[in-house]
JSON list of C-alpha atoms in Angstrom, two decimals:
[
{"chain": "I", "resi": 1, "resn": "UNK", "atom": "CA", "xyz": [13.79, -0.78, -15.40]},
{"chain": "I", "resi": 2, "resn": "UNK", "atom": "CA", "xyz": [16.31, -2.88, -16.38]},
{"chain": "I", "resi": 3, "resn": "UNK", "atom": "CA", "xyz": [14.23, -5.96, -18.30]},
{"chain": "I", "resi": 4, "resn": "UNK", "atom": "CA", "xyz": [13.08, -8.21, -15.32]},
{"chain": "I", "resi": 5, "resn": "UNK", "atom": "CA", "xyz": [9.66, -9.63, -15.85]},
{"chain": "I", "resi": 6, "resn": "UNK", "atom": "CA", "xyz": [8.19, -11.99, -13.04]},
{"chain": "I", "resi": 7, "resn": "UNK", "atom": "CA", "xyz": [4.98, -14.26, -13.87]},
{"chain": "I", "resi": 8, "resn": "UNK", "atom": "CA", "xyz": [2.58, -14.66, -12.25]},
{"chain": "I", "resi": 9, "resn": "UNK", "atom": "CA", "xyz": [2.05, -11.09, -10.68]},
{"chain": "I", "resi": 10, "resn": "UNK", "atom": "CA", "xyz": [-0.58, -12.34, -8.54]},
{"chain": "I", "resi": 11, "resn": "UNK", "atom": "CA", "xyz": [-1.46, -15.79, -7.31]},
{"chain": "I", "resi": 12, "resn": "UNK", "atom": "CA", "xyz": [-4.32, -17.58, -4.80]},
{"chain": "I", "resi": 13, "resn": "UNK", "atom": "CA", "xyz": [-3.30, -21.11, -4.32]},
{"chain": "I", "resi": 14, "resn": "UNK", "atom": "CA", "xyz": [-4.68, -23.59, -1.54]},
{"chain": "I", "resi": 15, "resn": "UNK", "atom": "CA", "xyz": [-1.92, -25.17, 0.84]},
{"chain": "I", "resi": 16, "resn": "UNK", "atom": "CA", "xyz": [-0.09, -28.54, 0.04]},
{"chain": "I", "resi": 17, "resn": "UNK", "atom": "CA", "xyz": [-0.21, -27.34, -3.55]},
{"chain": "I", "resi": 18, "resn": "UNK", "atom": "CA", "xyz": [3.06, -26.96, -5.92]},
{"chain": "I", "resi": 19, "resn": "UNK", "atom": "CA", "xyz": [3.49, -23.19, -6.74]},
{"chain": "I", "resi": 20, "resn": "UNK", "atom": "CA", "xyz": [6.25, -22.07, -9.69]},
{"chain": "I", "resi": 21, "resn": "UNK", "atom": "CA", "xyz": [6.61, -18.29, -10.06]},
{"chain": "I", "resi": 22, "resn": "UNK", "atom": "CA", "xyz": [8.58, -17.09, -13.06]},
{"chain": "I", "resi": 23, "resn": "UNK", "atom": "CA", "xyz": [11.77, -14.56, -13.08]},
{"chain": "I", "resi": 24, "resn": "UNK", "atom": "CA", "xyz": [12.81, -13.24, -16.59]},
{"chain": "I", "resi": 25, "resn": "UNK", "atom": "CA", "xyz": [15.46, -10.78, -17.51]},
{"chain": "I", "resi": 26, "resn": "UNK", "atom": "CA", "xyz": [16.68, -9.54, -20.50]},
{"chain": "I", "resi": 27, "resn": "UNK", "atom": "CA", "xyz": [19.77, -8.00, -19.28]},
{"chain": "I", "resi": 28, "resn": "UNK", "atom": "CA", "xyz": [22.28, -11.29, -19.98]},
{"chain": "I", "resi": 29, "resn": "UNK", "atom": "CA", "xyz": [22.86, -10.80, -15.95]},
{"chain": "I", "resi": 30, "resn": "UNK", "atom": "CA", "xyz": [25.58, -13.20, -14.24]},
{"chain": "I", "resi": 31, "resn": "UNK", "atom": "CA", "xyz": [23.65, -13.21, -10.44]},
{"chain": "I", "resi": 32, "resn": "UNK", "atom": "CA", "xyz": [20.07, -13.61, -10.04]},
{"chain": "I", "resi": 33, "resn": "UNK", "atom": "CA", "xyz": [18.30, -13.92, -6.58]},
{"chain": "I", "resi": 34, "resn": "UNK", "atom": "CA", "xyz": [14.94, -14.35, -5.23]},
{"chain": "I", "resi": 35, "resn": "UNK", "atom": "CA", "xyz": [13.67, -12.73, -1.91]},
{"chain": "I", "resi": 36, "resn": "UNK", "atom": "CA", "xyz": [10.37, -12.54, -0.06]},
{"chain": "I", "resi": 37, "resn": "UNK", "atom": "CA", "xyz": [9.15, -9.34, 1.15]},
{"chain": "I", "resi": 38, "resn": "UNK", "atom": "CA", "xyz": [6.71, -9.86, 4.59]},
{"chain": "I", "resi": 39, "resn": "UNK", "atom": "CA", "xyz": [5.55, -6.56, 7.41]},
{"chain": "I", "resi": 40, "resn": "UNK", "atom": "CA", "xyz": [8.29, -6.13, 9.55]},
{"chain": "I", "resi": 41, "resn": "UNK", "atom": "CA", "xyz": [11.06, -8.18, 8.03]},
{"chain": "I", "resi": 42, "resn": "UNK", "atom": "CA", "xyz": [12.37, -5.89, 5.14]},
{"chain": "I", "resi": 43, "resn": "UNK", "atom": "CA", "xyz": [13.80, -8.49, 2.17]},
{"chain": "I", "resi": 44, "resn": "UNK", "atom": "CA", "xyz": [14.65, -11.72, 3.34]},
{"chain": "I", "resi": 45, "resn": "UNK", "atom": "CA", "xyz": [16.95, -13.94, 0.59]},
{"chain": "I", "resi": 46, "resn": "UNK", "atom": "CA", "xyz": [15.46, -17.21, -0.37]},
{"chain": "I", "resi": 47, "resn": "UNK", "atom": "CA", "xyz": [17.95, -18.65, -3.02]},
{"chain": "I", "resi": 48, "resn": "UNK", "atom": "CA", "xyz": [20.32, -17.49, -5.12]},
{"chain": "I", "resi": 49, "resn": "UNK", "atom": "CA", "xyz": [21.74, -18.17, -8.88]},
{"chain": "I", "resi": 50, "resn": "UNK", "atom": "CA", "xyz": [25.33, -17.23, -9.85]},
{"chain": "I", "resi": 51, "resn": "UNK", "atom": "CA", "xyz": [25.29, -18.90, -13.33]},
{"chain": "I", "resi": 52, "resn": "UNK", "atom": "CA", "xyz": [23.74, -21.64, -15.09]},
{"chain": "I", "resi": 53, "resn": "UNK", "atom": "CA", "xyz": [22.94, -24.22, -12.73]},
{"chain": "I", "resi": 54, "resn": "UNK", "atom": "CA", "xyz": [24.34, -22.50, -10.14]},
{"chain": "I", "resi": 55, "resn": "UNK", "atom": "CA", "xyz": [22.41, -22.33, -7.00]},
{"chain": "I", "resi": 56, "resn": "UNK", "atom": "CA", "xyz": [22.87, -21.81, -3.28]},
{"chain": "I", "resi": 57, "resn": "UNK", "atom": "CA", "xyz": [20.56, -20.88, -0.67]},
{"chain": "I", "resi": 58, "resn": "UNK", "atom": "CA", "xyz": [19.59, -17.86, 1.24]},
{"chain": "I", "resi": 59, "resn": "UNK", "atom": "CA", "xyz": [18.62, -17.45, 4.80]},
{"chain": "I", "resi": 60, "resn": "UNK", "atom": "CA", "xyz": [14.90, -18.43, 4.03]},
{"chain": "I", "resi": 61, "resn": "UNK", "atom": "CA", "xyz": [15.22, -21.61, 1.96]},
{"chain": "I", "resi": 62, "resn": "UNK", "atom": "CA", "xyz": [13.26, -24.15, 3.81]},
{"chain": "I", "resi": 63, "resn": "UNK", "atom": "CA", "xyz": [10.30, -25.02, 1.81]},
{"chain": "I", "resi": 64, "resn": "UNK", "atom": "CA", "xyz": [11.84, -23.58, -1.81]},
{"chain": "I", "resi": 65, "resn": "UNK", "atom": "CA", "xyz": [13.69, -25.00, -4.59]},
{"chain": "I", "resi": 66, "resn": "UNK", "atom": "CA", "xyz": [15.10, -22.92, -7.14]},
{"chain": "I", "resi": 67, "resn": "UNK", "atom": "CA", "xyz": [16.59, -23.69, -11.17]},
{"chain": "I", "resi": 68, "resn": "UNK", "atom": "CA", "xyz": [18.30, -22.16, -13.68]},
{"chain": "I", "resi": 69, "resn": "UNK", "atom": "CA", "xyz": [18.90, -23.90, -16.53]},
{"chain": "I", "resi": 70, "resn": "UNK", "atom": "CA", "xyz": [18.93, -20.83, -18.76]},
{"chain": "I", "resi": 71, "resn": "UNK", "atom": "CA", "xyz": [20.75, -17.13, -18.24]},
{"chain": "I", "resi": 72, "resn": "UNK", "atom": "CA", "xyz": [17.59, -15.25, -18.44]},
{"chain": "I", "resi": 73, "resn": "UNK", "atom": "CA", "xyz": [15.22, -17.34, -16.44]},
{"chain": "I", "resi": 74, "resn": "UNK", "atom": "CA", "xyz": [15.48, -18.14, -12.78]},
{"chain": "I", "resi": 75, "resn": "UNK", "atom": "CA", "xyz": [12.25, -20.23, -11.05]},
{"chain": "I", "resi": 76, "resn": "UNK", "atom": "CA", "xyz": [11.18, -20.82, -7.62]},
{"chain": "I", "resi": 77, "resn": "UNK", "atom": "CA", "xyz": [9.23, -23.28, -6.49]},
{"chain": "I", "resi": 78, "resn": "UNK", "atom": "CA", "xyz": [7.05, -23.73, -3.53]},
{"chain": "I", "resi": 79, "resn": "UNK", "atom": "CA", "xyz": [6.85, -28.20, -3.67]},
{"chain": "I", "resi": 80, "resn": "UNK", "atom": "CA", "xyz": [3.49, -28.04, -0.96]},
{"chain": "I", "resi": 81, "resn": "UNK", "atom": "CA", "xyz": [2.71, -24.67, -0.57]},
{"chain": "I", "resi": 82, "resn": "UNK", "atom": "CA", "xyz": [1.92, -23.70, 3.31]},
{"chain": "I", "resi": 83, "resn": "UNK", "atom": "CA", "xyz": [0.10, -20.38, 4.84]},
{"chain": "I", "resi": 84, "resn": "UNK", "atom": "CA", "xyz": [3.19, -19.09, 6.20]},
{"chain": "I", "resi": 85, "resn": "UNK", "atom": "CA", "xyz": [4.53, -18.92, 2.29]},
{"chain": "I", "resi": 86, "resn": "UNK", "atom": "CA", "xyz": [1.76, -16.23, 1.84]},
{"chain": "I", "resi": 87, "resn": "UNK", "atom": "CA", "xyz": [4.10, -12.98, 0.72]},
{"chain": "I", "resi": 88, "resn": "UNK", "atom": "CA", "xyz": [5.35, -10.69, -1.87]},
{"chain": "I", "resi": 89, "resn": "UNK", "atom": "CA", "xyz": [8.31, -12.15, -3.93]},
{"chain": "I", "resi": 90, "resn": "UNK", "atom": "CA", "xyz": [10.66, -10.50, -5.76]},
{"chain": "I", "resi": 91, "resn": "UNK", "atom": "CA", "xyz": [13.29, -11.18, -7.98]},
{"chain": "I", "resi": 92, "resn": "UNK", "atom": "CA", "xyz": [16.33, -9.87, -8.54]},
{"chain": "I", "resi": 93, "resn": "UNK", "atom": "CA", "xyz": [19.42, -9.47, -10.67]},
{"chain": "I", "resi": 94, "resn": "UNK", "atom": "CA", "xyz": [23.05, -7.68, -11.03]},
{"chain": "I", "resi": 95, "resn": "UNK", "atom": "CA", "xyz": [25.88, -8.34, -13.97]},
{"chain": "I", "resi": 96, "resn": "UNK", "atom": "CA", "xyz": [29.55, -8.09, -13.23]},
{"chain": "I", "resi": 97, "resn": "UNK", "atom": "CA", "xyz": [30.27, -8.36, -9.78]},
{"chain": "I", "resi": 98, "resn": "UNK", "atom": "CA", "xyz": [27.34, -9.50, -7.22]},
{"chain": "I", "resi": 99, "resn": "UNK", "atom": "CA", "xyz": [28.42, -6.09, -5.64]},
{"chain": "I", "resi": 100, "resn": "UNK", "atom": "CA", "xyz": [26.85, -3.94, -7.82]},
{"chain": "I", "resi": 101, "resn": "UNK", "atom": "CA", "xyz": [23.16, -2.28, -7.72]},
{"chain": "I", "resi": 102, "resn": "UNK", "atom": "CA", "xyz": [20.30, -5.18, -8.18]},
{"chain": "I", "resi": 103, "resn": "UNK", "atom": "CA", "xyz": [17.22, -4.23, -10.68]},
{"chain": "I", "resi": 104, "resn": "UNK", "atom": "CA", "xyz": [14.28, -5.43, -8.95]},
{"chain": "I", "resi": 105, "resn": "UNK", "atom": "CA", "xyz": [11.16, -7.31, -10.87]},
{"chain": "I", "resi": 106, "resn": "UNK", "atom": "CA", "xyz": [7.81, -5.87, -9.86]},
{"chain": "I", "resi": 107, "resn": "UNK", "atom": "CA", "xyz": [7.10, -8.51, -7.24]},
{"chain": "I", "resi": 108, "resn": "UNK", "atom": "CA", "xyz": [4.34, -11.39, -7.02]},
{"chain": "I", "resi": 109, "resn": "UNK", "atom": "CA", "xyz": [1.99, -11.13, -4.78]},
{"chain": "I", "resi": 110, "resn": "UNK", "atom": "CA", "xyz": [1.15, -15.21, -3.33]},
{"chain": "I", "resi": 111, "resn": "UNK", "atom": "CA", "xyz": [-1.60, -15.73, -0.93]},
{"chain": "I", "resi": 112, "resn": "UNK", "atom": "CA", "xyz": [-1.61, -19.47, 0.08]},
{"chain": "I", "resi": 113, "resn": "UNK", "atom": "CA", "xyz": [-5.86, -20.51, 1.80]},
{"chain": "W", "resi": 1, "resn": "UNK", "atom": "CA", "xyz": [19.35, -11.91, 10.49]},
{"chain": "W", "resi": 2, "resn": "UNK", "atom": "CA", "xyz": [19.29, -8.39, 9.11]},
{"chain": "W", "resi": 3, "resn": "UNK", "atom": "CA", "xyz": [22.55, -6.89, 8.30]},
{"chain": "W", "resi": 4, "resn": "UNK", "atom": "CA", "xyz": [21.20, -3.27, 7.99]},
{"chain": "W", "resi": 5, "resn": "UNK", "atom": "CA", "xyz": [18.79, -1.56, 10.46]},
{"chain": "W", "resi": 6, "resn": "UNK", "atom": "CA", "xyz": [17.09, 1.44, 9.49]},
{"chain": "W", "resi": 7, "resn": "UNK", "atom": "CA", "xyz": [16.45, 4.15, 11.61]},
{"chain": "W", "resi": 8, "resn": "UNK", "atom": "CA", "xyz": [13.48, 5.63, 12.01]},
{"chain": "W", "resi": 9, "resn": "UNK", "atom": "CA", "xyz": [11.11, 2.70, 11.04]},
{"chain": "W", "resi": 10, "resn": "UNK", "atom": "CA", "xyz": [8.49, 5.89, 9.66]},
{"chain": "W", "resi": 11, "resn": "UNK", "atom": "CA", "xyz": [9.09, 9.80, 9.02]},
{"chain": "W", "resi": 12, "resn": "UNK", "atom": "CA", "xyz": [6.65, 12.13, 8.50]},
{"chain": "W", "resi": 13, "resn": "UNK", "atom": "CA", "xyz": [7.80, 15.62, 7.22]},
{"chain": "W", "resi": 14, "resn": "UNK", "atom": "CA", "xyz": [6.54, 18.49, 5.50]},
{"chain": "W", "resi": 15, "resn": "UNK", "atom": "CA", "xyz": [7.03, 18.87, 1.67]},
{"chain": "W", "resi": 16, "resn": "UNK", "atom": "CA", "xyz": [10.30, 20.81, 0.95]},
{"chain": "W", "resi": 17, "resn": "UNK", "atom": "CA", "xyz": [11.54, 19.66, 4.71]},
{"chain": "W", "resi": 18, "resn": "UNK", "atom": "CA", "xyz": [14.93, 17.31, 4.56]},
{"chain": "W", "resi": 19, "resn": "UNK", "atom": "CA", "xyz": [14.31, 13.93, 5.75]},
{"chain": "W", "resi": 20, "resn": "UNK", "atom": "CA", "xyz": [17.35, 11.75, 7.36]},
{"chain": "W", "resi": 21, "resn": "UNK", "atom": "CA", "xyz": [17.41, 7.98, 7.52]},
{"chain": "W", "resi": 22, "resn": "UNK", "atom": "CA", "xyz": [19.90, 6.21, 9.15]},
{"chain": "W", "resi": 23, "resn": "UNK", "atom": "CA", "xyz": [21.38, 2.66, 8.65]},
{"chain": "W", "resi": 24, "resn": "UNK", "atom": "CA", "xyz": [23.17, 0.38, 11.13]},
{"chain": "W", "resi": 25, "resn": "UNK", "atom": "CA", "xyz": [25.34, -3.01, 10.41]},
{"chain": "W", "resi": 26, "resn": "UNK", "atom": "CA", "xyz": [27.10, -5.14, 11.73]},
{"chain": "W", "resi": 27, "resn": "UNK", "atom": "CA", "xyz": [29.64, -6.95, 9.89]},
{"chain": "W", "resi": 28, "resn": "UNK", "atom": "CA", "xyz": [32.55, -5.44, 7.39]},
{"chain": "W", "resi": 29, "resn": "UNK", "atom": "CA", "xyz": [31.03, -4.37, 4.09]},
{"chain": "W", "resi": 30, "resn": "UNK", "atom": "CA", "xyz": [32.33, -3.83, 0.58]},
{"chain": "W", "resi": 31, "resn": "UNK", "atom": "CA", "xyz": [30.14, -1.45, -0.41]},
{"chain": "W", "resi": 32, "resn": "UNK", "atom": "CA", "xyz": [26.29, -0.26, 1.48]},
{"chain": "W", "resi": 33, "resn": "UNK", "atom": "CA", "xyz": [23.52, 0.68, -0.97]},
{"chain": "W", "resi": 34, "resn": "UNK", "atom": "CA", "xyz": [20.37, 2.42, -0.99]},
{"chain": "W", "resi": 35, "resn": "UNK", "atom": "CA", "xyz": [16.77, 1.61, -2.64]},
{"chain": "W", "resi": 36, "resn": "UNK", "atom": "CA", "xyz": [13.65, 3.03, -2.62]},
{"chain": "W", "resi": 37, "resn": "UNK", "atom": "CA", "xyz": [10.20, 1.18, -3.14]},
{"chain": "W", "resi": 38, "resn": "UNK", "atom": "CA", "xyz": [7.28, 2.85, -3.72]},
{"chain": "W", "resi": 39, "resn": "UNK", "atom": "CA", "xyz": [3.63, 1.32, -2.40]},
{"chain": "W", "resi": 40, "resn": "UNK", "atom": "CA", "xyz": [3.13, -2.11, -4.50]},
{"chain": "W", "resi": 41, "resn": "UNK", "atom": "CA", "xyz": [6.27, -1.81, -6.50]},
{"chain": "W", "resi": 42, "resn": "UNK", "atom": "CA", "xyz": [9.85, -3.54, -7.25]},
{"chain": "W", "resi": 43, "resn": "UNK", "atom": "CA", "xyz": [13.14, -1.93, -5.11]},
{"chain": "W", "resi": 44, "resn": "UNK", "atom": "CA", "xyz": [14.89, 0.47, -7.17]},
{"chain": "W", "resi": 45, "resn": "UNK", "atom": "CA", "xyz": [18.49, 1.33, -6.99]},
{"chain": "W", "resi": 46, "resn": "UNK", "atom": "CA", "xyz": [19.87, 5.33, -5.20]},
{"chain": "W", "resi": 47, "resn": "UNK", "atom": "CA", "xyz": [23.12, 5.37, -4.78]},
{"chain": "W", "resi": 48, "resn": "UNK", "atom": "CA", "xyz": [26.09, 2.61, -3.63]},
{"chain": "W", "resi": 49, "resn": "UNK", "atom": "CA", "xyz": [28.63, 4.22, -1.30]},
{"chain": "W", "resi": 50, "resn": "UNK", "atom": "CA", "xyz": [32.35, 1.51, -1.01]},
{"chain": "W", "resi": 51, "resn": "UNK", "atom": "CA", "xyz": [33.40, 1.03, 2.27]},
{"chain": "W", "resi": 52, "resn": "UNK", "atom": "CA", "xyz": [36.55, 3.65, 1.15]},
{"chain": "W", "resi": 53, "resn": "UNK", "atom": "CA", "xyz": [34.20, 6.39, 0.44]},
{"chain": "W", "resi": 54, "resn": "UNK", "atom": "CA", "xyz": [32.84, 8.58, 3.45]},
{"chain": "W", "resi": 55, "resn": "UNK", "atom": "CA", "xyz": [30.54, 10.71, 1.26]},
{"chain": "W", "resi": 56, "resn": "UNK", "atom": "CA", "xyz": [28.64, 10.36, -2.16]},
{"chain": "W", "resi": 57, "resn": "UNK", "atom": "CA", "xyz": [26.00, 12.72, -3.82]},
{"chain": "W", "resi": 58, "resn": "UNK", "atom": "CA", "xyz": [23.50, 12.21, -6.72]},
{"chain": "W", "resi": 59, "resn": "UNK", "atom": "CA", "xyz": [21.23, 15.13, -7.27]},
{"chain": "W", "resi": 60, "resn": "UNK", "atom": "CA", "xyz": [19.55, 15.81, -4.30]},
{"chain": "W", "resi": 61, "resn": "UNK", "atom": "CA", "xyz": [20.39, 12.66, -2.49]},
{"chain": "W", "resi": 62, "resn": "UNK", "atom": "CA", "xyz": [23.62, 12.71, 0.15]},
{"chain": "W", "resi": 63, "resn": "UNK", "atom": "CA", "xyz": [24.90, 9.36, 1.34]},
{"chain": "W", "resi": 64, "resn": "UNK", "atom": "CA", "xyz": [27.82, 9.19, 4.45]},
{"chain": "W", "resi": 65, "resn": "UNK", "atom": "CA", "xyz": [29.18, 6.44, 5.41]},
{"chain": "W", "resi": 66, "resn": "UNK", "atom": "CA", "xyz": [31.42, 6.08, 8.87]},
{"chain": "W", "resi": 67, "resn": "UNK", "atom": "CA", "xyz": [32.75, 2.00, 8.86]},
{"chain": "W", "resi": 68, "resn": "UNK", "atom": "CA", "xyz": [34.01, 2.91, 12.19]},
{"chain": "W", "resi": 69, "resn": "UNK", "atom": "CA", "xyz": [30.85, 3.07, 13.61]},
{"chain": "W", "resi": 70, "resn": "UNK", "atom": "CA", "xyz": [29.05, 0.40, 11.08]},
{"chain": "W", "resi": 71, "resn": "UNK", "atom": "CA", "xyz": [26.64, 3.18, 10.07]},
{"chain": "W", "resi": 72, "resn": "UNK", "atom": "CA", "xyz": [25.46, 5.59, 6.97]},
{"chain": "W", "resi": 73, "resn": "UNK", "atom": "CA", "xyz": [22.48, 7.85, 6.69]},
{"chain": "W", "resi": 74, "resn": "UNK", "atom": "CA", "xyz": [20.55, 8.83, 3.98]},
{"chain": "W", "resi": 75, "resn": "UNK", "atom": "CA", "xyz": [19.55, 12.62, 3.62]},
{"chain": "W", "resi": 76, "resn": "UNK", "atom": "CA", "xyz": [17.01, 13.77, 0.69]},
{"chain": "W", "resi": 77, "resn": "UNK", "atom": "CA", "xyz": [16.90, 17.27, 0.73]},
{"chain": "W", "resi": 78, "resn": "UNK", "atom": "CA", "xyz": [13.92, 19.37, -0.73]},
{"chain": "W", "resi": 79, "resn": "UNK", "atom": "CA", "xyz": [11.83, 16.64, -0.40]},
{"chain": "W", "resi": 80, "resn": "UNK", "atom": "CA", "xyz": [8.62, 16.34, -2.72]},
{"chain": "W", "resi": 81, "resn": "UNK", "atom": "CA", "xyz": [5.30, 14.56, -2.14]},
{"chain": "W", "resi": 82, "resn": "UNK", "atom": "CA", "xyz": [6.94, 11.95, -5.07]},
{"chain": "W", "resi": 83, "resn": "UNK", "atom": "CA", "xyz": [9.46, 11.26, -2.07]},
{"chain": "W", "resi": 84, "resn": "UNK", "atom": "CA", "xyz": [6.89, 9.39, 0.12]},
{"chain": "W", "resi": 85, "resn": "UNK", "atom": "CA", "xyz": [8.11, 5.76, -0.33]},
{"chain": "W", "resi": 86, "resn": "UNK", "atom": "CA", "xyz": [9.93, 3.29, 1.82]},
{"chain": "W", "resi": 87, "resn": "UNK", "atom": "CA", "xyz": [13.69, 3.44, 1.92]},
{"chain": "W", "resi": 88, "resn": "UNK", "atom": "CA", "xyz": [16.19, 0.31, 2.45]},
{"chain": "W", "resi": 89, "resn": "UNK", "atom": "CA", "xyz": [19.66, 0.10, 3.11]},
{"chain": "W", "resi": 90, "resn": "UNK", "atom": "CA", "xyz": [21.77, -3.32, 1.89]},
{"chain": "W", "resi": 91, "resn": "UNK", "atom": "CA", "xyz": [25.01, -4.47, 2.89]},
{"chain": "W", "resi": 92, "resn": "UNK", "atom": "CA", "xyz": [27.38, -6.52, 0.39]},
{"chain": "W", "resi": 93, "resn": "UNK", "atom": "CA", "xyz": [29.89, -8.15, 2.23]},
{"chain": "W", "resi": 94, "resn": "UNK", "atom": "CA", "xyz": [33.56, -8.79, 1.83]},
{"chain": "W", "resi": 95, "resn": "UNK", "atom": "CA", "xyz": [32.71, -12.48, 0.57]},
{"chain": "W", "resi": 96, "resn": "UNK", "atom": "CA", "xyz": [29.63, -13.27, -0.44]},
{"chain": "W", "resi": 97, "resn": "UNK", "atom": "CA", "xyz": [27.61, -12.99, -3.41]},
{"chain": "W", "resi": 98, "resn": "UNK", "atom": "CA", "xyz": [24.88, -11.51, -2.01]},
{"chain": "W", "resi": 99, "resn": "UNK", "atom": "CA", "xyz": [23.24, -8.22, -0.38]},
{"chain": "W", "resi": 100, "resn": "UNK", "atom": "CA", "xyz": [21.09, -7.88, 3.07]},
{"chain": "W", "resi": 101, "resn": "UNK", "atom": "CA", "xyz": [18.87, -5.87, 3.59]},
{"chain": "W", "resi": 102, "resn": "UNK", "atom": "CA", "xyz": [17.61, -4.02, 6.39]},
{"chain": "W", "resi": 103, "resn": "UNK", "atom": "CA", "xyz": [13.84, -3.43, 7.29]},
{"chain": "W", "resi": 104, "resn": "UNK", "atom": "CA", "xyz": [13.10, 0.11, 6.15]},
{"chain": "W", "resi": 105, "resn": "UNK", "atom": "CA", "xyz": [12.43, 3.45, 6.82]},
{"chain": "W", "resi": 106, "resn": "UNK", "atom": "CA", "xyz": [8.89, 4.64, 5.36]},
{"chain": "W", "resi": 107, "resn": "UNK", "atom": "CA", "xyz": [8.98, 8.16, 4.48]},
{"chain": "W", "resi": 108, "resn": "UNK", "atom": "CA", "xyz": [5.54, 10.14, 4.26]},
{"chain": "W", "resi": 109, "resn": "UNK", "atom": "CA", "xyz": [6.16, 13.72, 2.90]},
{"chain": "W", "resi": 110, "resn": "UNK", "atom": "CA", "xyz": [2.86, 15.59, 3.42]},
{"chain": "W", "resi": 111, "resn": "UNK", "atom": "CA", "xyz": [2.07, 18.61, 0.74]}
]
């Protein structure tokens, strides 16, 4: 594994509450991305980061904010967590060129009552 | 939308059996990859095939690609019962920084 760490790995949370999960790498990677992983819909891309303070969004934004104010740490943020947030989230990063192979993070697992 | 659509959505073979997957996309590419994810764990990376190449190997993985038809398949031969996983096939396009993914094939090799 290439040095990705998310926090938390796991999560219960109760809707209309703020939610920040964690994505750390160690790699000095450029492009950093966050997806959410639900039955049926493969990996769907929620934001993306493609430098310092550089953000744009994915096909799944609505509800998510992202930051990255340093290299190695990329956060997402659910502002009022709703039911239909309840997934797997992974994060994501690639040096060079964005068209290279990502390294994964193990995932967090969010379950929003 | 998803870029890539695997097909079969689930494969069940016998242990030493070869097991095909096939991808589908729409758009022009730069480049299609493979990943694997095993049950409760992060994607990891196979092999990346450019939209030049037609054929790429790594060990006893074989990746084809044919832009003409906006396809590729992924054949692991010999498989093992370590093989059981799901398998996803991503699509990074001409302009963009990003990679889609398609929806997966989950592979079940039985001892």
């Amino acid at each position: 594994d290439a040095g990705i760490t998310q926090s938390p790995r796991h999560k219960v949370t109760e809707t209309g509450t703020p939610v920040t999960l964690r994505c750390h790498q160690t790699e000095n990677h450029r492009y950093m991305y966050w997806y959410r992983q639900d039955p049926g819909h493969g990996l769907r891309l929620i934001h993306y980061s493609y430098g310092v303070k550089d953000t744009d969004k994915g096909e799944v934004s609505d509800g998510y904010s992202v930051s990255r104010s340093k290299t190695e740490d990329f956060l997402l943020t659910l502002e009022s967590a709703t039911s239909s947030q309840t997934s797997v989230y992974f994060c994501a990063s690639t040096s060079g060129s964005a068209y290279n192979e990502q390294f994964f993070g193990p995932g967090t697992r969010l379950t929003v009552l | 939308s998803q870029q890539g659509e695997e097909d079969p959505q689930a494969l069940s073979i016998q242990e030493g059996e070869n097991a095909t997957m096939n991808c589908s996309y729409k758009t022009s590419i730069n480049n299609l990859q493979w990943y694997r994810q095993n049950s409760g764990r992060g994607l990891v990376h196979l092999i990346l095939i450019r939209s030049n190449e037609r054929e790429k190997h790594s060990g006893r993985l074989r990746v084809t690609l044919d832009t003409s038809k906006k396809s590729s398949s992924l054949l692991i031969t010999a498989s093992r019962a370590a093989d059981t996983a799901s398998y996803f096939c991503a699509t990074a396009g001409d302009s963009s920084y990003k990679l889609i993914f398609g929806s997966g094939t989950r592979l079940l090799v039985r001892p």
